[in-house]
Each structure stands twice: as structure tokens, then as C-alpha cells.
PDB file of C-alpha atoms in Angstrom:
ATOM      1  CA  MET A 130      13.679 -18.739  11.962  1.00 92.00           C
ATOM      2  CA  LYS A 131      10.444 -17.438  10.946  1.00 93.00           C
ATOM      3  CA  GLU A 132       7.030 -18.382  10.640  1.00 94.00           C
ATOM      4  CA  THR A 133       6.301 -21.678   8.623  1.00 96.00           C
ATOM      5  CA  ILE A 134       4.031 -20.655   6.011  1.00 94.00           C
ATOM      6  CA  ASN A 135       2.334 -23.070   3.269  1.00 96.00           C
ATOM      7  CA  TRP A 136       2.791 -23.065  -0.776  1.00 94.00           C
ATOM      8  CA  LYS A 137      -0.358 -21.227  -0.937  1.00 95.00           C
ATOM      9  CA  ASP A 138       1.493 -18.224   1.221  1.00 93.00           C
ATOM     10  CA  PHE A 139       4.457 -18.509  -1.211  1.00 93.00           C
ATOM     11  CA  ALA A 140       2.553 -18.559  -4.206  1.00 94.00           C
ATOM     12  CA  LYS A 141       1.415 -14.994  -3.626  1.00 96.00           C
ATOM     13  CA  ILE A 142       4.651 -13.804  -3.767  1.00 97.00           C
ATOM     14  CA  ASP A 143       5.708 -12.865  -7.464  1.00 98.00           C
ATOM     15  CA  ILE A 144       9.602 -13.186  -7.693  1.00 98.00           C
ATOM     16  CA  ARG A 145      11.138 -12.291 -11.156  1.00 98.00           C
ATOM     17  CA  VAL A 146      14.620 -11.567 -12.590  1.00 98.00           C
ATOM     18  CA  GLY A 147      15.319  -8.129 -14.144  1.00 98.00           C
ATOM     19  CA  THR A 148      18.233  -6.183 -15.346  1.00 98.00           C
ATOM     20  CA  ILE A 149      19.169  -2.884 -13.928  1.00 98.00           C
ATOM     21  CA  THR A 150      19.434   0.076 -16.261  1.00 98.00           C
ATOM     22  CA  GLN A 151      19.838   2.975 -14.202  1.00 98.00           C
ATOM     23  CA  VAL A 152      21.117   3.907 -10.832  1.00 98.00           C
ATOM     24  CA  LYS A 153      21.006   6.982  -8.836  1.00 98.00           C
ATOM     25  CA  ASP A 154      22.506   8.212  -5.454  1.00 97.00           C
ATOM     26  CA  PHE A 155      19.961   8.475  -3.011  1.00 97.00           C
ATOM     27  CA  PRO A 156      21.226  11.437  -0.677  1.00 95.00           C
ATOM     28  CA  GLU A 157      17.738  11.988   0.909  1.00 96.00           C
ATOM     29  CA  ALA A 158      17.505   8.147   2.341  1.00 95.00           C
ATOM     30  CA  HIS A 159      17.885   7.661   5.833  1.00 93.00           C
ATOM     31  CA  ASN A 160      20.425   4.968   5.253  1.00 93.00           C
ATOM     32  CA  PRO A 161      23.035   4.949   2.331  1.00 93.00           C
ATOM     33  CA  SER A 162      21.047   3.337  -0.660  1.00 96.00           C
ATOM     34  CA  TYR A 163      20.844   4.068  -4.538  1.00 98.00           C
ATOM     35  CA  GLN A 164      17.659   4.431  -6.243  1.00 98.00           C
ATOM     36  CA  VAL A 165      17.494   1.626  -8.786  1.00 98.00           C
ATOM     37  CA  TYR A 166      15.493   1.165 -11.747  1.00 98.00           C
ATOM     38  CA  ILE A 167      14.887  -2.553 -13.250  1.00 98.00           C
ATOM     39  CA  ASP A 168      13.899  -3.857 -16.535  1.00 98.00           C
ATOM     40  CA  PHE A 169      11.597  -6.355 -16.229  1.00 98.00           C
ATOM     41  CA  GLY A 170      10.657  -7.244 -19.542  1.00 98.00           C
ATOM     42  CA  ALA A 171       7.428  -6.392 -21.512  1.00 97.00           C
ATOM     43  CA  GLU A 172       4.557  -7.703 -19.272  1.00 97.00           C
ATOM     44  CA  ILE A 173       6.049  -5.714 -16.285  1.00 98.00           C
ATOM     45  CA  GLY A 174       7.932  -2.806 -17.573  1.00 98.00           C
ATOM     46  CA  THR A 175      10.677  -0.893 -15.347  1.00 98.00           C
ATOM     47  CA  LYS A 176       9.981  -0.666 -11.433  1.00 98.00           C
ATOM     48  CA  LYS A 177      12.265   1.570  -9.195  1.00 98.00           C
ATOM     49  CA  SER A 178      13.859   0.219  -5.993  1.00 98.00           C
ATOM     50  CA  SER A 179      15.345   1.770  -2.932  1.00 97.00           C
ATOM     51  CA  ALA A 180      18.518  -0.370  -2.347  1.00 97.00           C
ATOM     52  CA  GLN A 181      20.800  -0.409   0.655  1.00 95.00           C
ATOM     53  CA  ILE A 182      23.715  -1.945  -1.353  1.00 96.00           C
ATOM     54  CA  THR A 183      26.188   1.188  -1.427  1.00 96.00           C
ATOM     55  CA  LYS A 184      28.655  -0.774   0.625  1.00 94.00           C
ATOM     56  CA  ARG A 185      29.654  -3.768  -1.718  1.00 96.00           C
ATOM     57  CA  TYR A 186      28.707  -2.093  -5.212  1.00 97.00           C
ATOM     58  CA  THR A 187      29.537   0.987  -7.041  1.00 97.00           C
ATOM     59  CA  LYS A 188      26.604   2.616  -9.482  1.00 98.00           C
ATOM     60  CA  GLU A 189      29.043   1.368 -11.876  1.00 97.00           C
ATOM     61  CA  ASP A 190      29.051  -2.200 -10.765  1.00 96.00           C
ATOM     62  CA  LEU A 191      25.192  -2.341 -10.830  1.00 98.00           C
ATOM     63  CA  MET A 192      24.935  -1.086 -14.585  1.00 98.00           C
ATOM     64  CA  GLY A 193      23.590  -3.948 -16.686  1.00 98.00           C
ATOM     65  CA  SER A 194      23.386  -6.623 -14.150  1.00 98.00           C
ATOM     66  CA  GLN A 195      20.603  -8.763 -13.347  1.00 98.00           C
ATOM     67  CA  VAL A 196      18.854  -9.358 -10.216  1.00 98.00           C
ATOM     68  CA  ILE A 197      16.122 -10.984  -8.367  1.00 98.00           C
ATOM     69  CA  ALA A 198      13.210  -8.728  -6.816  1.00 98.00           C
ATOM     70  CA  VAL A 199       9.758  -9.483  -5.677  1.00 98.00           C
ATOM     71  CA  VAL A 200       7.425  -7.115  -7.899  1.00 98.00           C
ATOM     72  CA  ASN A 201       4.232  -7.636  -6.265  1.00 98.00           C
ATOM     73  CA  PHE A 202       4.964  -5.510  -3.050  1.00 92.00           C
ATOM     74  CA  GLU A 203       2.938  -2.411  -2.196  1.00 95.00           C
ATOM     75  CA  LYS A 204       4.847   0.659  -3.084  1.00 97.00           C
ATOM     76  CA  LYS A 205       6.461   2.149  -0.397  1.00 96.00           C
ATOM     77  CA  GLN A 206       7.466   6.069   0.041  1.00 97.00           C
ATOM     78  CA  ILE A 207      11.005   6.336   1.184  1.00 96.00           C
ATOM     79  CA  ALA A 208      11.840  10.011   1.607  1.00 95.00           C
ATOM     80  CA  ASN A 209      11.122  11.616  -2.042  1.00 96.00           C
ATOM     81  CA  PHE A 210      11.166   8.130  -3.784  1.00 97.00           C
ATOM     82  CA  MET A 211       8.526   5.691  -4.449  1.00 98.00           C
ATOM     83  CA  SER A 212       9.955   2.217  -4.237  1.00 98.00           C
ATOM     84  CA  GLU A 213       8.046  -0.270  -6.154  1.00 98.00           C
ATOM     85  CA  CYS A 214      10.072  -3.540  -5.931  1.00 98.00           C
ATOM     86  CA  LEU A 215      12.230  -5.186  -3.386  1.00 98.00           C
ATOM     87  CA  ILE A 216      15.700  -6.510  -4.825  1.00 98.00           C
ATOM     88  CA  LEU A 217      16.634  -9.432  -2.855  1.00 98.00           C
ATOM     89  CA  GLY A 218      20.195  -9.914  -0.974  1.00 97.00           C
ATOM     90  CA  ALA A 219      21.992 -12.026   1.616  1.00 97.00           C
ATOM     91  CA  VAL A 220      22.121  -9.643   4.443  1.00 96.00           C
ATOM     92  CA  GLU A 221      25.143  -9.802   6.993  1.00 95.00           C
ATOM     93  CA  GLY A 222      25.041  -6.886   9.318  1.00 91.00           C
ATOM     94  CA  GLU A 223      25.050  -3.706   6.973  1.00 87.00           C
ATOM     95  CA  ASN A 224      26.796  -5.667   4.214  1.00 93.00           C
ATOM     96  CA  VAL A 225      24.242  -6.912   1.397  1.00 95.00           C
ATOM     97  CA  THR A 226      25.306  -9.102  -1.260  1.00 97.00           C
ATOM     98  CA  ILE A 227      22.396  -9.348  -4.081  1.00 97.00           C
ATOM     99  CA  ILE A 228      21.206 -12.529  -5.281  1.00 97.00           C
ATOM    100  CA  GLN A 229      21.757 -13.138  -9.113  1.00 97.00           C
ATOM    101  CA  PRO A 230      21.520 -15.463 -11.495  1.00 97.00           C
ATOM    102  CA  ASN A 231      24.893 -16.974 -12.601  1.00 96.00           C
ATOM    103  CA  LEU A 232      23.775 -16.991 -16.475  1.00 97.00           C
ATOM    104  CA  LEU A 233      21.834 -14.567 -18.498  1.00 97.00           C
ATOM    105  CA  VAL A 234      17.958 -15.069 -18.259  1.00 97.00           C
ATOM    106  CA  THR A 235      14.866 -13.094 -20.195  1.00 98.00           C
ATOM    107  CA  ASN A 236      13.856 -10.030 -17.987  1.00 98.00           C
ATOM    108  CA  GLY A 237      10.642 -11.146 -16.168  1.00 98.00           C
ATOM    109  CA  SER A 238      11.349 -14.651 -15.824  1.00 98.00           C
ATOM    110  CA  ILE A 239       9.644 -16.133 -12.882  1.00 97.00           C
ATOM    111  CA  ILE A 240      11.471 -17.466  -9.751  1.00 96.00           C
ATOM    112  CA  SER A 241       9.864 -20.619  -8.053  1.00 91.00           C
TER     113      SER A 241
END
């Protein structure tokens, strides 16, 4: 288990729902990954993420699906791509299962 945090620490994390609008192969990445473009609604817009989710998902599986992501991380350069958010998932070794709402919700909805 990781270090205990307080409410003030948790409140700094901006977690939102978004819809995947585009998925590209990312052969330049060190680990098998996709370049994922996610629409978080009018307030935030579209953000990009490098996602190591190729073992369980095809590009076609991901298109149009909703995901939950941290949208206020610092940008991170991964090979020739700037990742702007972190898609949340359950990690079991090399397998990642994306955390998704089970009903359609508005893009940009806050997770708390």
C-alpha cells in the first residue's frame, strides 16, 4: 500500500470522463502503446495520452468508448509524442484494463 494522503492531497487530482475520438499506433514508444486522443468536453477540450493498452484492446475496440483520466498532470514527452493526461486502468503485470463508466455520461464529468 502507498503512503496515506489527506483530502487536500486528493482534491488536487482532476479526474474526468472523456470519449476516445482517435487512436493511432505508436511504434516509437519503448513499450507497446497507442496514441489516444480523448474529448473531455468544451471546458477542457481534447487531450492526448500515450497508453500501454495494446494487449487487451484493438484500436477499433477503443474508438468511441469512454474512459476516466487524470487531466491535470504535467505534460510528458514520450518519444516524439507529448502525453497530456493519464488514462486510468487496473494493472495486472503487462495487462491493463481501462476503468470506464458503465453508463454514458457527459464528457468532462468530474470523478470524485
